[in-house]
Amino acid sequence: KEVEVPNIINNTKPAWTIPPAELKDEDYKNFYRELYPTTFDEPLFHIHLNVDFPFNLTGILYFPKLKNNIEVQRNKINLYSNQVFITDNVENIVPEFLTLLHGVIDSPDIPLNVSRSYLQSDSNVKKISNHITKKVADKLAEMFKKDREDFEKKFEDIKVFVEYGMLSDDKFYDKAEKFALYKNTAGKTYTFEELQKQLKPAQTDKDDKLVVLYANDADEQHSAIETAQDKGYEVLIMDSPLTPHYISKLEQKHDKVSFARVDADTIDNLIKKEDALPSKLSDEEKEKLKPVVEKVVDKEKYQVTFENLSEKDQPMLVTQAEFVRRMKEQQMMGGGGMMGAFPEMYNLVVNANHPVINTILKEKDEGKQAEMTQQAADLALLAKGLLKGENLSRFIKRSVTMIQEPQKN
């Protein structure tokens, strides 16, 4: 017996048309897999949109695990009008940062086949855009209040989204500031309000400005982080691709707060206190030693400066000014530009109070003096990851020779 079965090629009752009360978590996950069959990661959570006044809007938006490449995340929201697919490009309908979400929105109130400028000025589009932004912010705030521990686990996967939203939408910023999180090197997280209270006693400088130290690579900047922690300071991990722009936004919003990468300068310069250390070298001794140091480094790339640091600090260290590095990173993220073409410039900081520096100064043999200076400079470059190629090979050979010399004697 032959039976004809209708060949249904689309879902006649998709999940977004069903009231939220009739759907379970598994239904939402199944619908996500229906939308993105080649995606293996489960969505972190979802938002069900269901409005019939003053405009009509239904849909389901999902928070995926966001990767650092923002462009890869775009155009994953499908726009429908009464269940008829229109487009997967909704950048003129929802705020730019919301295009990082995945899912479906369906509204007969969005005008179709019109110019971008018309869409941006249409009252219904503005209302729909503001409503979606509010729903997203409210959902995140609710999750934070309901189960902060779970929210902290998910935040790493949505951090880029939250930062992008705070950068591009001031209304979202005002809501998100209460749940945006900042993690330190020990894994403890703070809201910005909590962060200010935690850091203020120790990290307020002599001008009454709170200095927030951060690192974008805990391994690469380990030495600087350790130095900061030895002084009782905390260091945040801020490693998203939006960090340079994001911290500038935070500084604009908060008076007397500045961010500094932990290796941007000596710790004592990053957080200047009243009790600056005196120098064990006179100005004449510094002038005498400066050309000795300049001979062992590339003067086009490194500017030699002297700082009065603790004896426990390194004899020499390499820093790069925060504003120069941040501007360069911002320009490079924007596609190059003038700053992106600038050569890398660093400061080679000589610790005027370190015993090794005093020993180098007093060495009469110019050959030995140059050798010790080269070794101290190479150690600073090595710690910064700037000693490479032939210079690194030379440093290793010289270090091995120094180890073997006591055995010969």
JSON list of C-alpha atoms in Angstrom, two decimals, residues 65-217:
[
{"chain": "A", "resi": 65, "resn": "LYS", "atom": "CA", "xyz": [30.72, 31.44, 23.10]},
{"chain": "A", "resi": 66, "resn": "LEU", "atom": "CA", "xyz": [32.37, 34.42, 21.46]},
{"chain": "A", "resi": 67, "resn": "LYS", "atom": "CA", "xyz": [35.81, 34.14, 19.93]},
{"chain": "A", "resi": 68, "resn": "ASN", "atom": "CA", "xyz": [38.27, 37.03, 19.87]},
{"chain": "A", "resi": 69, "resn": "ASN", "atom": "CA", "xyz": [37.69, 37.60, 16.14]},
{"chain": "A", "resi": 70, "resn": "ILE", "atom": "CA", "xyz": [34.61, 39.81, 16.23]},
{"chain": "A", "resi": 71, "resn": "GLU", "atom": "CA", "xyz": [34.05, 39.80, 12.47]},
{"chain": "A", "resi": 72, "resn": "VAL", "atom": "CA", "xyz": [33.51, 36.02, 12.47]},
{"chain": "A", "resi": 73, "resn": "GLN", "atom": "CA", "xyz": [30.54, 36.44, 14.83]},
{"chain": "A", "resi": 74, "resn": "ARG", "atom": "CA", "xyz": [28.52, 38.83, 12.68]},
{"chain": "A", "resi": 75, "resn": "ASN", "atom": "CA", "xyz": [25.45, 38.22, 10.50]},
{"chain": "A", "resi": 76, "resn": "LYS", "atom": "CA", "xyz": [24.15, 35.29, 12.54]},
{"chain": "A", "resi": 77, "resn": "ILE", "atom": "CA", "xyz": [20.74, 36.86, 13.27]},
{"chain": "A", "resi": 78, "resn": "ASN", "atom": "CA", "xyz": [18.04, 36.03, 10.73]},
{"chain": "A", "resi": 79, "resn": "LEU", "atom": "CA", "xyz": [15.33, 38.64, 10.12]},
{"chain": "A", "resi": 80, "resn": "TYR", "atom": "CA", "xyz": [11.81, 37.44, 9.31]},
{"chain": "A", "resi": 81, "resn": "SER", "atom": "CA", "xyz": [8.54, 39.23, 8.58]},
{"chain": "A", "resi": 82, "resn": "ASN", "atom": "CA", "xyz": [5.55, 37.06, 9.51]},
{"chain": "A", "resi": 83, "resn": "GLN", "atom": "CA", "xyz": [7.77, 33.96, 9.24]},
{"chain": "A", "resi": 84, "resn": "VAL", "atom": "CA", "xyz": [9.05, 34.91, 5.78]},
{"chain": "A", "resi": 85, "resn": "PHE", "atom": "CA", "xyz": [12.88, 35.10, 5.73]},
{"chain": "A", "resi": 86, "resn": "ILE", "atom": "CA", "xyz": [14.16, 38.53, 4.71]},
{"chain": "A", "resi": 87, "resn": "THR", "atom": "CA", "xyz": [17.88, 38.78, 5.44]},
{"chain": "A", "resi": 88, "resn": "ASP", "atom": "CA", "xyz": [20.70, 37.74, 7.76]},
{"chain": "A", "resi": 89, "resn": "ASN", "atom": "CA", "xyz": [22.14, 41.26, 7.81]},
{"chain": "A", "resi": 90, "resn": "VAL", "atom": "CA", "xyz": [20.45, 43.22, 10.59]},
{"chain": "A", "resi": 91, "resn": "GLU", "atom": "CA", "xyz": [23.14, 45.84, 11.30]},
{"chain": "A", "resi": 92, "resn": "ASN", "atom": "CA", "xyz": [20.79, 48.69, 10.33]},
{"chain": "A", "resi": 93, "resn": "ILE", "atom": "CA", "xyz": [18.02, 47.38, 12.57]},
{"chain": "A", "resi": 94, "resn": "VAL", "atom": "CA", "xyz": [19.75, 46.44, 15.83]},
{"chain": "A", "resi": 95, "resn": "PRO", "atom": "CA", "xyz": [22.72, 48.17, 17.48]},
{"chain": "A", "resi": 96, "resn": "GLU", "atom": "CA", "xyz": [26.06, 47.09, 16.07]},
{"chain": "A", "resi": 97, "resn": "PHE", "atom": "CA", "xyz": [27.17, 45.19, 19.16]},
{"chain": "A", "resi": 98, "resn": "LEU", "atom": "CA", "xyz": [23.99, 43.08, 19.12]},
{"chain": "A", "resi": 99, "resn": "THR", "atom": "CA", "xyz": [24.98, 41.68, 15.73]},
{"chain": "A", "resi": 100, "resn": "LEU", "atom": "CA", "xyz": [27.36, 39.43, 17.69]},
{"chain": "A", "resi": 101, "resn": "LEU", "atom": "CA", "xyz": [24.35, 37.48, 18.97]},
{"chain": "A", "resi": 102, "resn": "HIS", "atom": "CA", "xyz": [22.80, 34.55, 17.10]},
{"chain": "A", "resi": 103, "resn": "GLY", "atom": "CA", "xyz": [19.14, 33.75, 16.53]},
{"chain": "A", "resi": 104, "resn": "VAL", "atom": "CA", "xyz": [15.96, 35.07, 14.91]},
{"chain": "A", "resi": 105, "resn": "ILE", "atom": "CA", "xyz": [13.86, 38.22, 15.09]},
{"chain": "A", "resi": 106, "resn": "ASP", "atom": "CA", "xyz": [10.47, 38.47, 13.40]},
{"chain": "A", "resi": 107, "resn": "SER", "atom": "CA", "xyz": [8.57, 41.73, 12.99]},
{"chain": "A", "resi": 108, "resn": "PRO", "atom": "CA", "xyz": [6.08, 42.97, 10.39]},
{"chain": "A", "resi": 109, "resn": "ASP", "atom": "CA", "xyz": [6.76, 46.52, 11.65]},
{"chain": "A", "resi": 110, "resn": "ILE", "atom": "CA", "xyz": [10.25, 46.77, 10.16]},
{"chain": "A", "resi": 111, "resn": "PRO", "atom": "CA", "xyz": [10.10, 48.51, 6.74]},
{"chain": "A", "resi": 112, "resn": "LEU", "atom": "CA", "xyz": [11.79, 46.45, 4.03]},
{"chain": "A", "resi": 113, "resn": "ASN", "atom": "CA", "xyz": [13.67, 47.40, 0.88]},
{"chain": "A", "resi": 114, "resn": "VAL", "atom": "CA", "xyz": [14.43, 50.91, 2.08]},
{"chain": "A", "resi": 115, "resn": "SER", "atom": "CA", "xyz": [17.65, 52.86, 2.48]},
{"chain": "A", "resi": 116, "resn": "ARG", "atom": "CA", "xyz": [19.90, 52.58, 5.48]},
{"chain": "A", "resi": 117, "resn": "SER", "atom": "CA", "xyz": [19.30, 56.21, 6.45]},
{"chain": "A", "resi": 118, "resn": "TYR", "atom": "CA", "xyz": [15.54, 55.62, 6.40]},
{"chain": "A", "resi": 119, "resn": "LEU", "atom": "CA", "xyz": [15.86, 52.58, 8.65]},
{"chain": "A", "resi": 120, "resn": "GLN", "atom": "CA", "xyz": [17.94, 54.54, 11.14]},
{"chain": "A", "resi": 121, "resn": "SER", "atom": "CA", "xyz": [15.30, 57.27, 11.36]},
{"chain": "A", "resi": 122, "resn": "ASP", "atom": "CA", "xyz": [12.23, 55.00, 11.42]},
{"chain": "A", "resi": 123, "resn": "SER", "atom": "CA", "xyz": [10.44, 55.25, 14.79]},
{"chain": "A", "resi": 124, "resn": "ASN", "atom": "CA", "xyz": [9.49, 51.55, 14.95]},
{"chain": "A", "resi": 125, "resn": "VAL", "atom": "CA", "xyz": [13.04, 50.45, 14.17]},
{"chain": "A", "resi": 126, "resn": "LYS", "atom": "CA", "xyz": [14.34, 52.72, 16.97]},
{"chain": "A", "resi": 127, "resn": "LYS", "atom": "CA", "xyz": [11.80, 51.31, 19.42]},
{"chain": "A", "resi": 128, "resn": "ILE", "atom": "CA", "xyz": [12.62, 47.72, 18.46]},
{"chain": "A", "resi": 129, "resn": "SER", "atom": "CA", "xyz": [16.37, 48.40, 18.72]},
{"chain": "A", "resi": 130, "resn": "ASN", "atom": "CA", "xyz": [16.02, 50.02, 22.17]},
{"chain": "A", "resi": 131, "resn": "HIS", "atom": "CA", "xyz": [13.76, 47.20, 23.36]},
{"chain": "A", "resi": 132, "resn": "ILE", "atom": "CA", "xyz": [16.22, 44.47, 22.33]},
{"chain": "A", "resi": 133, "resn": "THR", "atom": "CA", "xyz": [19.10, 46.35, 23.99]},
{"chain": "A", "resi": 134, "resn": "LYS", "atom": "CA", "xyz": [17.10, 46.70, 27.22]},
{"chain": "A", "resi": 135, "resn": "LYS", "atom": "CA", "xyz": [16.07, 43.02, 27.20]},
{"chain": "A", "resi": 136, "resn": "VAL", "atom": "CA", "xyz": [19.66, 41.92, 26.74]},
{"chain": "A", "resi": 137, "resn": "ALA", "atom": "CA", "xyz": [20.96, 44.19, 29.52]},
{"chain": "A", "resi": 138, "resn": "ASP", "atom": "CA", "xyz": [18.14, 43.15, 31.86]},
{"chain": "A", "resi": 139, "resn": "LYS", "atom": "CA", "xyz": [18.81, 39.46, 31.18]},
{"chain": "A", "resi": 140, "resn": "LEU", "atom": "CA", "xyz": [22.50, 39.82, 32.03]},
{"chain": "A", "resi": 141, "resn": "ALA", "atom": "CA", "xyz": [21.72, 41.85, 35.17]},
{"chain": "A", "resi": 142, "resn": "GLU", "atom": "CA", "xyz": [19.22, 39.22, 36.26]},
{"chain": "A", "resi": 143, "resn": "MET", "atom": "CA", "xyz": [21.74, 36.41, 35.77]},
{"chain": "A", "resi": 144, "resn": "PHE", "atom": "CA", "xyz": [24.37, 38.34, 37.75]},
{"chain": "A", "resi": 145, "resn": "LYS", "atom": "CA", "xyz": [22.02, 38.90, 40.69]},
{"chain": "A", "resi": 146, "resn": "LYS", "atom": "CA", "xyz": [20.52, 35.41, 40.66]},
{"chain": "A", "resi": 147, "resn": "ASP", "atom": "CA", "xyz": [23.73, 33.36, 40.53]},
{"chain": "A", "resi": 148, "resn": "ARG", "atom": "CA", "xyz": [26.92, 35.40, 40.49]},
{"chain": "A", "resi": 149, "resn": "GLU", "atom": "CA", "xyz": [29.18, 32.35, 40.59]},
{"chain": "A", "resi": 150, "resn": "ASP", "atom": "CA", "xyz": [27.61, 30.91, 37.43]},
{"chain": "A", "resi": 151, "resn": "PHE", "atom": "CA", "xyz": [27.67, 34.35, 35.78]},
{"chain": "A", "resi": 152, "resn": "GLU", "atom": "CA", "xyz": [31.39, 34.66, 36.51]},
{"chain": "A", "resi": 153, "resn": "LYS", "atom": "CA", "xyz": [32.02, 31.36, 34.71]},
{"chain": "A", "resi": 154, "resn": "LYS", "atom": "CA", "xyz": [30.08, 32.52, 31.66]},
{"chain": "A", "resi": 155, "resn": "PHE", "atom": "CA", "xyz": [31.50, 36.03, 31.62]},
{"chain": "A", "resi": 156, "resn": "GLU", "atom": "CA", "xyz": [34.80, 35.06, 29.98]},
{"chain": "A", "resi": 157, "resn": "ASP", "atom": "CA", "xyz": [32.80, 33.82, 26.98]},
{"chain": "A", "resi": 158, "resn": "ILE", "atom": "CA", "xyz": [30.70, 36.99, 26.66]},
{"chain": "A", "resi": 159, "resn": "LYS", "atom": "CA", "xyz": [33.30, 39.53, 27.81]},
{"chain": "A", "resi": 160, "resn": "VAL", "atom": "CA", "xyz": [33.97, 40.81, 24.29]},
{"chain": "A", "resi": 161, "resn": "PHE", "atom": "CA", "xyz": [30.24, 41.30, 23.72]},
{"chain": "A", "resi": 162, "resn": "VAL", "atom": "CA", "xyz": [29.79, 43.29, 26.95]},
{"chain": "A", "resi": 163, "resn": "GLU", "atom": "CA", "xyz": [32.85, 45.45, 26.25]},
{"chain": "A", "resi": 164, "resn": "TYR", "atom": "CA", "xyz": [31.69, 46.08, 22.68]},
{"chain": "A", "resi": 165, "resn": "GLY", "atom": "CA", "xyz": [28.26, 47.09, 23.94]},
{"chain": "A", "resi": 166, "resn": "MET", "atom": "CA", "xyz": [29.67, 49.43, 26.58]},
{"chain": "A", "resi": 167, "resn": "LEU", "atom": "CA", "xyz": [31.88, 51.06, 23.96]},
{"chain": "A", "resi": 168, "resn": "SER", "atom": "CA", "xyz": [29.16, 51.59, 21.37]},
{"chain": "A", "resi": 169, "resn": "ASP", "atom": "CA", "xyz": [25.97, 52.24, 23.36]},
{"chain": "A", "resi": 170, "resn": "ASP", "atom": "CA", "xyz": [25.85, 54.58, 26.36]},
{"chain": "A", "resi": 171, "resn": "LYS", "atom": "CA", "xyz": [22.48, 53.26, 27.54]},
{"chain": "A", "resi": 172, "resn": "PHE", "atom": "CA", "xyz": [23.88, 49.75, 27.60]},
{"chain": "A", "resi": 173, "resn": "TYR", "atom": "CA", "xyz": [27.01, 51.06, 29.34]},
{"chain": "A", "resi": 174, "resn": "ASP", "atom": "CA", "xyz": [24.96, 52.52, 32.20]},
{"chain": "A", "resi": 175, "resn": "LYS", "atom": "CA", "xyz": [23.27, 49.16, 32.82]},
{"chain": "A", "resi": 176, "resn": "ALA", "atom": "CA", "xyz": [26.30, 46.96, 32.13]},
{"chain": "A", "resi": 177, "resn": "GLU", "atom": "CA", "xyz": [28.62, 48.80, 34.51]},
{"chain": "A", "resi": 178, "resn": "LYS", "atom": "CA", "xyz": [26.82, 47.06, 37.39]},
{"chain": "A", "resi": 179, "resn": "PHE", "atom": "CA", "xyz": [27.58, 43.53, 36.10]},
{"chain": "A", "resi": 180, "resn": "ALA", "atom": "CA", "xyz": [30.70, 43.89, 33.92]},
{"chain": "A", "resi": 181, "resn": "LEU", "atom": "CA", "xyz": [33.48, 41.97, 35.66]},
{"chain": "A", "resi": 182, "resn": "TYR", "atom": "CA", "xyz": [37.23, 42.44, 36.03]},
{"chain": "A", "resi": 183, "resn": "LYS", "atom": "CA", "xyz": [39.47, 39.51, 36.96]},
{"chain": "A", "resi": 184, "resn": "ASN", "atom": "CA", "xyz": [42.83, 39.80, 38.72]},
{"chain": "A", "resi": 185, "resn": "THR", "atom": "CA", "xyz": [45.82, 37.49, 38.29]},
{"chain": "A", "resi": 186, "resn": "ALA", "atom": "CA", "xyz": [44.63, 35.36, 41.22]},
{"chain": "A", "resi": 187, "resn": "GLY", "atom": "CA", "xyz": [41.28, 34.71, 39.50]},
{"chain": "A", "resi": 188, "resn": "LYS", "atom": "CA", "xyz": [39.18, 36.93, 41.79]},
{"chain": "A", "resi": 189, "resn": "THR", "atom": "CA", "xyz": [36.54, 39.04, 40.01]},
{"chain": "A", "resi": 190, "resn": "TYR", "atom": "CA", "xyz": [35.16, 42.47, 40.81]},
{"chain": "A", "resi": 191, "resn": "THR", "atom": "CA", "xyz": [32.55, 44.85, 39.46]},
{"chain": "A", "resi": 192, "resn": "PHE", "atom": "CA", "xyz": [34.02, 48.28, 38.80]},
{"chain": "A", "resi": 193, "resn": "GLU", "atom": "CA", "xyz": [32.53, 49.64, 42.03]},
{"chain": "A", "resi": 194, "resn": "GLU", "atom": "CA", "xyz": [34.04, 46.74, 43.99]},
{"chain": "A", "resi": 195, "resn": "LEU", "atom": "CA", "xyz": [37.34, 47.21, 42.18]},
{"chain": "A", "resi": 196, "resn": "GLN", "atom": "CA", "xyz": [37.59, 50.86, 43.20]},
{"chain": "A", "resi": 197, "resn": "LYS", "atom": "CA", "xyz": [36.94, 50.03, 46.86]},
{"chain": "A", "resi": 198, "resn": "GLN", "atom": "CA", "xyz": [39.48, 47.19, 46.79]},
{"chain": "A", "resi": 199, "resn": "LEU", "atom": "CA", "xyz": [42.32, 49.08, 45.10]},
{"chain": "A", "resi": 200, "resn": "LYS", "atom": "CA", "xyz": [41.89, 52.59, 46.46]},
{"chain": "A", "resi": 201, "resn": "PRO", "atom": "CA", "xyz": [43.82, 52.20, 49.75]},
{"chain": "A", "resi": 202, "resn": "ALA", "atom": "CA", "xyz": [47.02, 50.91, 48.11]},
{"chain": "A", "resi": 203, "resn": "GLN", "atom": "CA", "xyz": [46.91, 52.11, 44.51]},
{"chain": "A", "resi": 204, "resn": "THR", "atom": "CA", "xyz": [46.02, 55.78, 44.87]},
{"chain": "A", "resi": 205, "resn": "ASP", "atom": "CA", "xyz": [48.94, 57.95, 43.84]},
{"chain": "A", "resi": 206, "resn": "LYS", "atom": "CA", "xyz": [50.15, 61.23, 45.33]},
{"chain": "A", "resi": 207, "resn": "ASP", "atom": "CA", "xyz": [47.72, 63.18, 43.12]},
{"chain": "A", "resi": 208, "resn": "ASP", "atom": "CA", "xyz": [44.77, 61.22, 44.57]},
{"chain": "A", "resi": 209, "resn": "LYS", "atom": "CA", "xyz": [44.30, 59.27, 41.31]},
{"chain": "A", "resi": 210, "resn": "LEU", "atom": "CA", "xyz": [43.48, 55.56, 41.41]},
{"chain": "A", "resi": 211, "resn": "VAL", "atom": "CA", "xyz": [45.87, 53.64, 39.15]},
{"chain": "A", "resi": 212, "resn": "VAL", "atom": "CA", "xyz": [44.52, 50.31, 37.90]},
{"chain": "A", "resi": 213, "resn": "LEU", "atom": "CA", "xyz": [47.33, 48.00, 36.81]},
{"chain": "A", "resi": 214, "resn": "TYR", "atom": "CA", "xyz": [46.62, 45.38, 34.17]},
{"chain": "A", "resi": 215, "resn": "ALA", "atom": "CA", "xyz": [48.37, 42.76, 32.04]},
{"chain": "A", "resi": 216, "resn": "ASN", "atom": "CA", "xyz": [47.32, 41.26, 28.73]},
{"chain": "A", "resi": 217, "resn": "ASP", "atom": "CA", "xyz": [49.64, 38.26, 29.02]}
]
